[in-house]
XYZ file of C-alpha atoms in Angstrom:
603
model
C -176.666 89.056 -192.596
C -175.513 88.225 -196.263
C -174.190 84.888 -195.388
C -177.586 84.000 -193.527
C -179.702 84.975 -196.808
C -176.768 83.070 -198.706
C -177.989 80.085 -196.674
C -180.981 80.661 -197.335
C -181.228 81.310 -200.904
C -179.009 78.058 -201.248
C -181.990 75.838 -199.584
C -184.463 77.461 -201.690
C -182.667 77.024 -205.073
C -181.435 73.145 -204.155
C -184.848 72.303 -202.517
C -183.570 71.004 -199.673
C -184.290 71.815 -196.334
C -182.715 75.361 -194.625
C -182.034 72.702 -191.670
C -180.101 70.169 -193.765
C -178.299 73.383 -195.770
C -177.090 75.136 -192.446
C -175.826 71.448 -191.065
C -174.007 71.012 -194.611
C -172.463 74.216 -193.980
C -171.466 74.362 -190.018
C -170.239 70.395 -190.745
C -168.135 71.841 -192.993
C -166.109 74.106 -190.704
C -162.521 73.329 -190.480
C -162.051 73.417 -186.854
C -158.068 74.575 -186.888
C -158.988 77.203 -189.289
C -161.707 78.570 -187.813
C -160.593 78.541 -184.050
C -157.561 79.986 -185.550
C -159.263 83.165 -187.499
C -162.060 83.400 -184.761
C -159.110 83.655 -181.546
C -157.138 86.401 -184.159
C -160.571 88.755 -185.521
C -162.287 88.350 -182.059
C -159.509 88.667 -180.040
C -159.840 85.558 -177.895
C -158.181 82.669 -176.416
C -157.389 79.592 -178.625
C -159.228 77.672 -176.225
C -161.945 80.039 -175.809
C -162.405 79.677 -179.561
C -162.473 76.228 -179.770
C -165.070 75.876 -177.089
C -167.202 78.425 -178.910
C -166.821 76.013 -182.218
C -167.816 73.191 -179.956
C -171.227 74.960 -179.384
C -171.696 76.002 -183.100
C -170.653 72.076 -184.070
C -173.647 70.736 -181.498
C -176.647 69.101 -183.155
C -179.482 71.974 -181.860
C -177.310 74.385 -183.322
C -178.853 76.777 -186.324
C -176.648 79.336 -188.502
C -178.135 82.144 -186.404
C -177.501 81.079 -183.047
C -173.799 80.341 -184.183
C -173.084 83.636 -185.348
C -174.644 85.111 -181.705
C -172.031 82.701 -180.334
C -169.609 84.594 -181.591
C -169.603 87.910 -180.765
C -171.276 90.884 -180.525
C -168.156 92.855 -180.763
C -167.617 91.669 -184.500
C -169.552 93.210 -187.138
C -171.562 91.114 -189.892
C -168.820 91.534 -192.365
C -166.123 89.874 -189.628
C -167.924 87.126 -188.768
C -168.712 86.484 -192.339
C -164.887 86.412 -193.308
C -164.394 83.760 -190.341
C -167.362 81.558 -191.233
C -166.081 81.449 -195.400
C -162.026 81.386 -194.520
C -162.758 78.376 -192.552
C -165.231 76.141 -194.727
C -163.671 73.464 -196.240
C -165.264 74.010 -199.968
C -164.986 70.690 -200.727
C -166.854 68.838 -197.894
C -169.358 71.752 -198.045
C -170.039 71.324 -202.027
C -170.129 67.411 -201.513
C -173.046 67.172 -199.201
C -175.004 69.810 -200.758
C -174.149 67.925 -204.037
C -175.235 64.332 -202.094
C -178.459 66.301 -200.455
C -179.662 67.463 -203.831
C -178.448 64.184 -206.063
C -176.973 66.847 -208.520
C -173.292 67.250 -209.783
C -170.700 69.386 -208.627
C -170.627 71.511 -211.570
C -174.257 72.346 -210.899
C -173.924 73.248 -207.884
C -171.038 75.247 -207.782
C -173.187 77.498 -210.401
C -176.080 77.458 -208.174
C -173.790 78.670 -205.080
C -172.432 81.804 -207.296
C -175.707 82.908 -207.668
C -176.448 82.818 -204.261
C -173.630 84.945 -202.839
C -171.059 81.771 -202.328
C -168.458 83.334 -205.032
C -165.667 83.160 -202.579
C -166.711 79.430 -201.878
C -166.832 78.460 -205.697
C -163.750 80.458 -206.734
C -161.527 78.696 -204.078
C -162.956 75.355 -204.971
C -162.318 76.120 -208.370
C -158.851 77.039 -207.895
C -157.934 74.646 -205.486
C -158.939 72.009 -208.385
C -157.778 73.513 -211.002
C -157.359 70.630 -213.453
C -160.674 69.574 -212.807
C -161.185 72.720 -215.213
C -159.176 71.931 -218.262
C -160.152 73.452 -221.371
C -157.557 72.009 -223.583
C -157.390 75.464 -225.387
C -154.076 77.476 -224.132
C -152.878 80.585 -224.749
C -149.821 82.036 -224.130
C -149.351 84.419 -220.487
C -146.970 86.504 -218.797
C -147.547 87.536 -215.582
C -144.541 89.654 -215.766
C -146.377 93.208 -214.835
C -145.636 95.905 -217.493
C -145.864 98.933 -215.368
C -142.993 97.960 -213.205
C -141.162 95.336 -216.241
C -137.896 98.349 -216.329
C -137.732 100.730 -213.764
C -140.190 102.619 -210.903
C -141.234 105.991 -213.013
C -140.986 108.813 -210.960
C -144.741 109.286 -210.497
C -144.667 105.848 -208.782
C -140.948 106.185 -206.703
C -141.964 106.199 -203.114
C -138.267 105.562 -202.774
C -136.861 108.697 -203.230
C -134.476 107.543 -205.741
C -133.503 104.296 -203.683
C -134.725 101.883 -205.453
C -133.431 102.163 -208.999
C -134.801 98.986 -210.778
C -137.680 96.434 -210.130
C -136.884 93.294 -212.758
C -139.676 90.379 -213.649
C -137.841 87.749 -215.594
C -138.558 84.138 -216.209
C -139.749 82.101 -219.597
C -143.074 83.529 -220.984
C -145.279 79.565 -221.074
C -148.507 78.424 -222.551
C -151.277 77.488 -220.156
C -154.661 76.260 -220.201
C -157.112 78.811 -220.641
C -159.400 78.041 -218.021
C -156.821 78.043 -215.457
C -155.644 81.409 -216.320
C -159.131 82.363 -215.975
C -159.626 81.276 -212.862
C -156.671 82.048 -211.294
C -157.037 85.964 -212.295
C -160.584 85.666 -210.990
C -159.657 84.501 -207.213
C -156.829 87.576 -207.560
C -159.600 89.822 -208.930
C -162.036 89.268 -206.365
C -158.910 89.100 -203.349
C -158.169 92.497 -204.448
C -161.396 93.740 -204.595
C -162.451 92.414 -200.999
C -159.301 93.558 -199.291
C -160.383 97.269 -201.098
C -163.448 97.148 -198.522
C -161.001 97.431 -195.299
C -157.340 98.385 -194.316
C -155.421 95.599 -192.572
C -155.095 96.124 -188.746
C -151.240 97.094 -189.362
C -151.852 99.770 -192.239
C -151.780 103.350 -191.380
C -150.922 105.020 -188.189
C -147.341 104.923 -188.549
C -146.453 108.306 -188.511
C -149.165 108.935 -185.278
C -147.233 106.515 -183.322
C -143.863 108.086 -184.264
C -145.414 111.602 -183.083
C -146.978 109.677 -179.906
C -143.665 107.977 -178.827
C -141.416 110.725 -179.092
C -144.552 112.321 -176.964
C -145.317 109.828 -174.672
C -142.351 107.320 -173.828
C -139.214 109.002 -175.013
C -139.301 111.231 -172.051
C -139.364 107.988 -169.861
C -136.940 106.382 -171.364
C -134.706 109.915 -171.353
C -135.495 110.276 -167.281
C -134.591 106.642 -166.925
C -131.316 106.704 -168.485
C -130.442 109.978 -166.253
C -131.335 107.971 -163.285
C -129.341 105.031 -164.436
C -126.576 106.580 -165.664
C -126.261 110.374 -164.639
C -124.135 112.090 -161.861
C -125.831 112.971 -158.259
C -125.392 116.290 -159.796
C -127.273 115.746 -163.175
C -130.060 113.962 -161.561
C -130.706 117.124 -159.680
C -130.086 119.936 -161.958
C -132.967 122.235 -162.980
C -135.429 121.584 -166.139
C -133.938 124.166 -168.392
C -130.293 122.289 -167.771
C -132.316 118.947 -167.893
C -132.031 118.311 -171.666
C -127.782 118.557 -170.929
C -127.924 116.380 -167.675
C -129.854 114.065 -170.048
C -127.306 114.237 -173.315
C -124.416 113.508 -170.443
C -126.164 110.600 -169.637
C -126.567 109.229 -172.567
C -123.029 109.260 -173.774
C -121.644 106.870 -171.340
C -123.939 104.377 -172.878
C -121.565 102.271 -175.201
C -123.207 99.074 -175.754
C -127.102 98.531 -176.205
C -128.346 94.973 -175.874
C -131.789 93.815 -177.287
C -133.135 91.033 -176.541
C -136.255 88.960 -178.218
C -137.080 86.616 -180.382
C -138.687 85.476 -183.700
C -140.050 88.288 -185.757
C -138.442 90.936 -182.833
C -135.291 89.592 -183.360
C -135.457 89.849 -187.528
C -135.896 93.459 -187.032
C -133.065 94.111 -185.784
C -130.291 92.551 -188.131
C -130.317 94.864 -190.659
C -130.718 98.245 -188.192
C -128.122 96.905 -185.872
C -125.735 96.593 -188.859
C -126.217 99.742 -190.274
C -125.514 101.212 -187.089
C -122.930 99.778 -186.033
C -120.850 100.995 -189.498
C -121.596 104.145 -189.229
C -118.929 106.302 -188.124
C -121.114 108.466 -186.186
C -122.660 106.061 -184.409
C -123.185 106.834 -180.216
C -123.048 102.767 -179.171
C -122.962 99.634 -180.031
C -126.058 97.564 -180.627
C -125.915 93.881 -179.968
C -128.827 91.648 -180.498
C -129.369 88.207 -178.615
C -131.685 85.756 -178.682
C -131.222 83.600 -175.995
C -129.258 83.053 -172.961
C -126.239 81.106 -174.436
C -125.629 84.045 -176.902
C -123.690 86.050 -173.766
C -120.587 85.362 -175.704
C -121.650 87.856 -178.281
C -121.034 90.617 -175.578
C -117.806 91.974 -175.151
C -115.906 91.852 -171.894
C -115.978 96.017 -172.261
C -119.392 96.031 -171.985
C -120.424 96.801 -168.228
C -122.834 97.553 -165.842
C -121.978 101.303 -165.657
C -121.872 101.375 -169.615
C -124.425 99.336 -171.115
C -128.430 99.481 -171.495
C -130.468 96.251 -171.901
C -133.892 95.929 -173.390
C -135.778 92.805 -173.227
C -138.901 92.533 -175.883
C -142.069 89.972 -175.698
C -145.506 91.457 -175.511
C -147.007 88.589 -173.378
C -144.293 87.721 -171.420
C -144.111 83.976 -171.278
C -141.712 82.640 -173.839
C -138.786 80.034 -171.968
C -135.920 81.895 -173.361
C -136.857 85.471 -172.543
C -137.350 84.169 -168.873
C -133.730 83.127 -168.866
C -132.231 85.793 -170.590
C -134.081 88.064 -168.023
C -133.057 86.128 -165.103
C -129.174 85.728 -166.619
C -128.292 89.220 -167.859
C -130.036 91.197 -165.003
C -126.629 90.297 -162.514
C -124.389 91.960 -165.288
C -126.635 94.337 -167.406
C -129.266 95.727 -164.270
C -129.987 98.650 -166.256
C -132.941 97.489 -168.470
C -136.056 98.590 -169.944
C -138.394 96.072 -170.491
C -141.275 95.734 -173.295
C -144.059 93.735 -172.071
C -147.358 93.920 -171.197
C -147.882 90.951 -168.600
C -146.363 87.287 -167.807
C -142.771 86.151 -165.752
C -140.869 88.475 -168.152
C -143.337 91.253 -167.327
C -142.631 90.848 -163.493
C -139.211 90.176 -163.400
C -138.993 93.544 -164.869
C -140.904 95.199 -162.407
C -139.174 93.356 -158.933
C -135.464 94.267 -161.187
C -136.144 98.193 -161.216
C -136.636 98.170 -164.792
C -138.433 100.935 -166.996
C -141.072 99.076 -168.308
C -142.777 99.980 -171.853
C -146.209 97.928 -173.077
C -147.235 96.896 -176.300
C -150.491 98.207 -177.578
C -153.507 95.478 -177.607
C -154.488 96.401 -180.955
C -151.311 95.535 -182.472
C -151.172 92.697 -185.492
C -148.286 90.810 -183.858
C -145.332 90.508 -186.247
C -146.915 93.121 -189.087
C -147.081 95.862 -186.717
C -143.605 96.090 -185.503
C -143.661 100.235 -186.598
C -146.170 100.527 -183.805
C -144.318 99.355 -181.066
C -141.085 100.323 -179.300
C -139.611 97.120 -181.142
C -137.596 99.221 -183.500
C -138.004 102.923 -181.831
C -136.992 102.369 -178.652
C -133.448 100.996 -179.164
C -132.616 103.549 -182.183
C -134.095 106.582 -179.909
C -131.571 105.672 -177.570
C -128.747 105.053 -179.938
C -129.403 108.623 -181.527
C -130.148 106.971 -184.985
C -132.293 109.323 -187.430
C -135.751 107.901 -186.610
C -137.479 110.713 -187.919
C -136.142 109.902 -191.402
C -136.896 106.060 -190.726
C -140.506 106.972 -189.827
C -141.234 108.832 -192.862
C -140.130 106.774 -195.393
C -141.904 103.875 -193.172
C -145.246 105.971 -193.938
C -144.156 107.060 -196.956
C -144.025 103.197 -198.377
C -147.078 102.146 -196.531
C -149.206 104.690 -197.929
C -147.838 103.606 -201.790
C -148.765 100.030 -200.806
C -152.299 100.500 -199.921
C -154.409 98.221 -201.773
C -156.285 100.879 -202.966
C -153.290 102.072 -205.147
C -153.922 100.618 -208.887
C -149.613 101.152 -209.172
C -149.182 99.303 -205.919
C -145.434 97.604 -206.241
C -146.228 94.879 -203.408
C -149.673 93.810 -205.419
C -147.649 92.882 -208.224
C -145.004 91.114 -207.247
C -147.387 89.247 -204.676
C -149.162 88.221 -207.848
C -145.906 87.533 -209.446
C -145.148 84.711 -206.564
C -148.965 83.511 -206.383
C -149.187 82.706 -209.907
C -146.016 81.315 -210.182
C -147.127 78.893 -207.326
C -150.728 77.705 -208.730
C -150.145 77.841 -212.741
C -146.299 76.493 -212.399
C -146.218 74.753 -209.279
C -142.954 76.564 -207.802
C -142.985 75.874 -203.987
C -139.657 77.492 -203.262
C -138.500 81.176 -203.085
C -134.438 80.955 -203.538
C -133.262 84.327 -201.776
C -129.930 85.838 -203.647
C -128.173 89.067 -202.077
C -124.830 90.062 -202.834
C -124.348 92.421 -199.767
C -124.312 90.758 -195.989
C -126.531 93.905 -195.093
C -129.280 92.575 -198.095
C -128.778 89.020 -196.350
C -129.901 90.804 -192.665
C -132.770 92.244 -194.243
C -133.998 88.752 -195.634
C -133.937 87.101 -192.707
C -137.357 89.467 -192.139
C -138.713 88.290 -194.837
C -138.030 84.195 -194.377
C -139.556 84.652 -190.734
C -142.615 86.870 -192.222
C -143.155 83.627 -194.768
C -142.240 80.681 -192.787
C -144.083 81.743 -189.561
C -147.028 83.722 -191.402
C -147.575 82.348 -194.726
C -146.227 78.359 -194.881
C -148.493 76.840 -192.687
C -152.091 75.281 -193.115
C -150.425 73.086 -196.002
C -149.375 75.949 -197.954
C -146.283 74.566 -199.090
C -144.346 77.435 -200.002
C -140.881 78.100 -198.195
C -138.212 80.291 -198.319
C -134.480 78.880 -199.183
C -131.498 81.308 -198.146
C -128.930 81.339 -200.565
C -125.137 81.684 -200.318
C -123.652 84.896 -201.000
C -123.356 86.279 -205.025
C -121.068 85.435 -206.469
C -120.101 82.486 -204.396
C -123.431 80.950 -204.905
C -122.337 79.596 -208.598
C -119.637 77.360 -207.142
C -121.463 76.475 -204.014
C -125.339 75.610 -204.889
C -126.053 76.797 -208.223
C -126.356 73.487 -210.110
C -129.052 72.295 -207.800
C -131.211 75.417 -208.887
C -130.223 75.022 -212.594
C -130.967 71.372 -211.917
C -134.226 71.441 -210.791
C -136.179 74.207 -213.003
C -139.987 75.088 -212.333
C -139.052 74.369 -208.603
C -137.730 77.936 -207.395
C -138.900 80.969 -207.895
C -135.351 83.201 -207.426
C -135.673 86.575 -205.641
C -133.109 88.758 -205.146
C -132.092 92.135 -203.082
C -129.218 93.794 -204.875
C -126.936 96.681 -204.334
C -125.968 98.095 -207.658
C -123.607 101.131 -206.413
C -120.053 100.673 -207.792
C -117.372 100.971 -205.265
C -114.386 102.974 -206.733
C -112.096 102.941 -204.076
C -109.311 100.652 -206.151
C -109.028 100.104 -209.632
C -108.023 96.478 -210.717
C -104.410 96.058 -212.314
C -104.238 93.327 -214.750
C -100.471 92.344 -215.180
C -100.566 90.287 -218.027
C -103.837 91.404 -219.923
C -103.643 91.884 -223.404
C -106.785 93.876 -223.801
C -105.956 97.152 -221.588
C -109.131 98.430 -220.851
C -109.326 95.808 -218.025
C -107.335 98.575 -216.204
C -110.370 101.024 -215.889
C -112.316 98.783 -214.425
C -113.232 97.858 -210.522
C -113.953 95.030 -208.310
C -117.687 95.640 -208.153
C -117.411 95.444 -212.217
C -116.682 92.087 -212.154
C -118.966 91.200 -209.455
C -121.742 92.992 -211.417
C -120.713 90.938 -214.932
C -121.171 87.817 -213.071
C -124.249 88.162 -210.924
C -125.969 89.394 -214.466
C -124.850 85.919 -216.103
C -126.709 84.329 -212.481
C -130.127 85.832 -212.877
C -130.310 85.743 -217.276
C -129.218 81.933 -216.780
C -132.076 81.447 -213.993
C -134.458 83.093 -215.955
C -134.232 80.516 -218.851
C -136.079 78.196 -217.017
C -137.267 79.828 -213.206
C -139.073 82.793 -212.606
C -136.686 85.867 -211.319
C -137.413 88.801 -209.217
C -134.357 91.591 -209.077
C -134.934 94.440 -206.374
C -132.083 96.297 -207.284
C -131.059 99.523 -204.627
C -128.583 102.175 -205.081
C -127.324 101.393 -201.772
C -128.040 99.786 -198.561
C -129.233 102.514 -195.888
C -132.061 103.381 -193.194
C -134.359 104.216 -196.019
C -133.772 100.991 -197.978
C -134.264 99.478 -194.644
C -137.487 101.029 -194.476
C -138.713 100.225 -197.492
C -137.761 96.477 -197.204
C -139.545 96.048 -194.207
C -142.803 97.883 -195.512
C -142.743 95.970 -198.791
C -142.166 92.393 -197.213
C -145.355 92.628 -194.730
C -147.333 93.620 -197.514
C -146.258 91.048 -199.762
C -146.909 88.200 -197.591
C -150.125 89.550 -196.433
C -151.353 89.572 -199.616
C -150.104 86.421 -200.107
C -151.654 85.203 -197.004
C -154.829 86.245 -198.294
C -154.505 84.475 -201.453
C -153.839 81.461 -200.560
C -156.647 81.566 -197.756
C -154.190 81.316 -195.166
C -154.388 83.146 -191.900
C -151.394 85.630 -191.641
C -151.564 86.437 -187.444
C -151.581 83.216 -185.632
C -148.475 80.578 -185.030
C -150.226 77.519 -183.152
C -147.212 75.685 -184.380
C -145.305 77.872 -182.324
C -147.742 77.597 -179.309
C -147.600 74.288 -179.679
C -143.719 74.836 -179.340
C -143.890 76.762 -176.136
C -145.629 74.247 -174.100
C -143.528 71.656 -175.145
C -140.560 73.926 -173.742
C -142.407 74.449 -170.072
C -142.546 70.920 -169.862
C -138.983 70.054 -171.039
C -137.624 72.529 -168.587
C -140.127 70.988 -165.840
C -138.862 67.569 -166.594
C -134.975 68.652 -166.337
C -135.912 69.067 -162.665
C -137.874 65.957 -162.173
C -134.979 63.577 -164.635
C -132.418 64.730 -161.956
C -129.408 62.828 -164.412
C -126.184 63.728 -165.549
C -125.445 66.145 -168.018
C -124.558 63.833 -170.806
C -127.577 61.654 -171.102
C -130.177 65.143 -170.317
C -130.819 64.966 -174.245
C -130.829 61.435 -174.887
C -133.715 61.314 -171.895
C -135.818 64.399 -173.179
C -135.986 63.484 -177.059
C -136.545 59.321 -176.909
């Protein structure tokens, strides 16, 4: 294995002992991080993971019989990636500098020559000032081959996407840190190049296996649920009718999840729910208290429920289960064990399963997440699908014109060379604003943890933004990095009528003219002093949908990988979920009134 021989080559060229080098190294191990990528890559428990560590961390111990602890299952190149995304470069560097009695400088060039690159790059960048030249030179990370508009040879958008704007100051930096910074990016490129992610490709084979496999359940279901005695019994060749009969007394669809399942479904609910064609209505929930959001119309002999969480187990899904089953008993559940899982089963429910090989909240296109519910609700799904594929096929990171690799950069070198640690969203259409809410939850629960510090901030509305928050942003420059999802269409339906304007030509123009005017003077006046992305769509449809979902994963994957964080897990949110079990345990055991419950629970 190459990161054996590393190890070795390292004791040889530090004359030290291989013993003392492969201690320096396993001591170096961030526990969280690696019990983290080990439980993600090898497809274990947490707690399986960490007990594995706990063997690898013991004194008798060697490299060798740590990565046999491991697995079996994982190739050299896997357990490689988990063994250097978890090594804290600094402790590591330290002791073999303290072993040897040399400097750090010296020994960071001795570990490039012996295959620790990734190591000594991180380090590198991680201590960037440490590496001042005092020479600068003046940068723009602005890419050139997207600076005006997507040329046709690299629209995947099918005319959608009219304009991708990089705006911002052009600044001086160090040399050295530009250096190193485009060497990390370089060489996270070039290793993500030797394999897809676990959620790339497959998108259209899932589509084709779906409408194979499980729309045929979910079309016998609803006959059974909501057909005649006579359409449950007619013939196959009248089976497809007795099924479309069915299907139109459905008026109301409820989903039900949360986190990422829940972002999903803002932006595709919305869309179709305006459409005048539209079958039902689609109502998404998150949690038990959210029956309000139903309407008294909907009923048990005209709505369908679905209920999403893969393992089952989450608090509120439990409840929402247990709470909307008297009301809503016609459900289809998603899940592939735990209370939710059961509940489903003893309630009569269809039940769907996730596939194991799924990468949680990047693989949402390969899962009946989004399918299911828009199957039902006779939305275009085939159209959806394709220009799903279509996008995540032009963002492979094979593609040298790859749209999410450069505005990735774009953010990442924003956040080393300039510090920014905040991504202001703007959108000036409450559809855009759904579709962000994907992207805050893709960030927030997949890339600002392990003390990234980089968040999302959502903004107010455009235009209203400049009289509600705008000074703060103005106020603060080289803090936010301002990205923005904008509809450019021009709605002519009424022509403004200026009474008492002298200049006349006033009269020819529209609302969305104005609008336009002022949401131009937002982003040139942010780009004086911030950094400004503009994503700017002919209109806000399924496609754009599509494509915002496709671009977002990639994005923050790449970002993820960047900035050596690990995009899958959520221990935070683990964490989160026990602390719910025993809350709800402990409203049982507190047995007080209703007023003090939360006084009780949080001192």
């Amino acid at each position: 294995m190459k990161l054996i021989n590393g190890i070795k080559k390292l004791a040889g060229e530090s004359k030290i002992s291989l013993n003392k080098c492969e201690r320096a190294f396993i001591d170096a191990i961030n526990e969280e991080k690696f019990s983290i990528r080990l439980a993600e890559v090898g497809r274990l428990s947490i707690k399986k993971a960490r007990k594995i560590l706990e063997q690898i961390k013991s004194e008798e111990c060697d490299l060798s019989s740590s990565v046999n602890y491991i697995s079996t299952k994982l190739s050299d190149d896997e357990i490689e990636t988990i063994f250097l995304d978890s090594i804290d470069d600094h402790a590591f560097i330290s002791e073999i500098s303290n072993l040897t009695k040399r400097d750090f400088d010296d020994i960071t060039k001795v570990l490039e020559r012996v295959d620790f690159k990734k190591v000594v790059l991180r380090y590198k960048l991680n201590n960037l000032y440490a590496y001042t030249s005092g020479s600068t030179v003046a940068f723009s990370n602005k890419p050139e081959v997207f600076f005006h508009n997507l040329s046709p040879s690299l629209d995947f958008s099918n005319g959608k996407i009219k304009y991708v704007e990089f705006m911002g100051p052009d600044k001086e930096y160090d040399i050295e840190h530009v250096k190193i910074v485009n060497e990390w990016f370089g060489y996270v490129i070039y290793e993500m190049q030797k394999s897809s992610p676990i959620f790339k490709g497959g998108i259209k084979e899932y589509f084709e296996k779906f409408m194979e496999e499980q729309a045929p359940l979910i079309d016998e279901y609803i006959l059974s649920a909501f057909g005649t005695e006579a359409e449950k019994k007619t013939s196959d060749e009248e089976r497809d009718k007795a099924i479309k009969a069915a299907k139109s007394r459905i008026k109301y669809v409820i989903t039900f999840g949360i986190g990422g399942n829940e972002m999903r479904w803002h932006l595709l609910s919305s869309i179709n729910n305006k459409s005048k064609d539209k079958r039902a209505i689609w109502i998404t929930i998150h949690s038990a208290n959210e029956i309000d959001k139903i309407p008294s119309e909907a009923t048990a002999n005209n709505t369908l429920r679905f209920t999403f969480t893969k393992l089952g187990e989450t608090e509120e899904t439990r409840a929402s289960e247990e709470v909307l089953y008297g009301r809503f008993p016609n459900s289809i559940v998603c899940a592939n064990e735990g209370e939710v899982y059961q509940l489903g089963k003893m309630h009569g429910a269809l039940i769907l399963s996730f596939s194991r090989e799924i990468a949680g909240r990047f693989s949402a296109l390969k899962t009946p997440l989004n399918i299911a519910p828009m199957y039902v609700l006779g939305m275009d799904i085939k159209s959806y699908w394709e220009a799903s594929d279509r996008a995540d096929r032009a963002f492979r990171v094979d593609n040298p014109n790859n749209l999410a690799i450069e505005i990735a950069k774009f953010v990442f070198f924003e956040k080393i060379l300039n510090g920014i640690r905040i991504i202001y969203l703007g959108y000036n259409h409450s559809d855009l604003r759904k579709s962000l809410d994907e992207f805050v939850q893709l960030v927030m629960e997949g890339l600002a943890k392990e003390n990234n510090e980089i968040f999302t901030m959502m903004g107010v509305e455009y235009t209203r933004n400049a009289h509600y928050e705008i000074e703060g942003i103005l106020g603060n420059p080289n803090r936010f990095l301002i990205w923005n999802c904008l509809q450019i269409k021009i709605n002519k339906e009424e022509k403004l009528r200026y009474k008492y304007a002298r200049d006349t030509r006033k009269n020819n123009l529209y609302a969305d003219h104005i609008n336009t005017a002022l949401i131009a003077a937002n982003l040139t006046t942010f780009a004086e002093n911030s950094p400004v992305l503009a994503i700017l769509f002919d209109q806000v449809d399924l496609e754009t949908a599509a494509y915002l979902s496709k671009i977002y994963e990639d994005i923050v994957y790449i970002l993820c990988q960047l900035c050596n964080v690990e995009p899958y897990g959520n221990p935070m949110v683990k964490r989160m979920k026990e602390k719910n079990k025993k809350n709800i345990e402990k409203i049982y055991e507190l047995n007080i009134s209703d007023d003090r419950l939360m006084h009780e629970l949080i001192k």
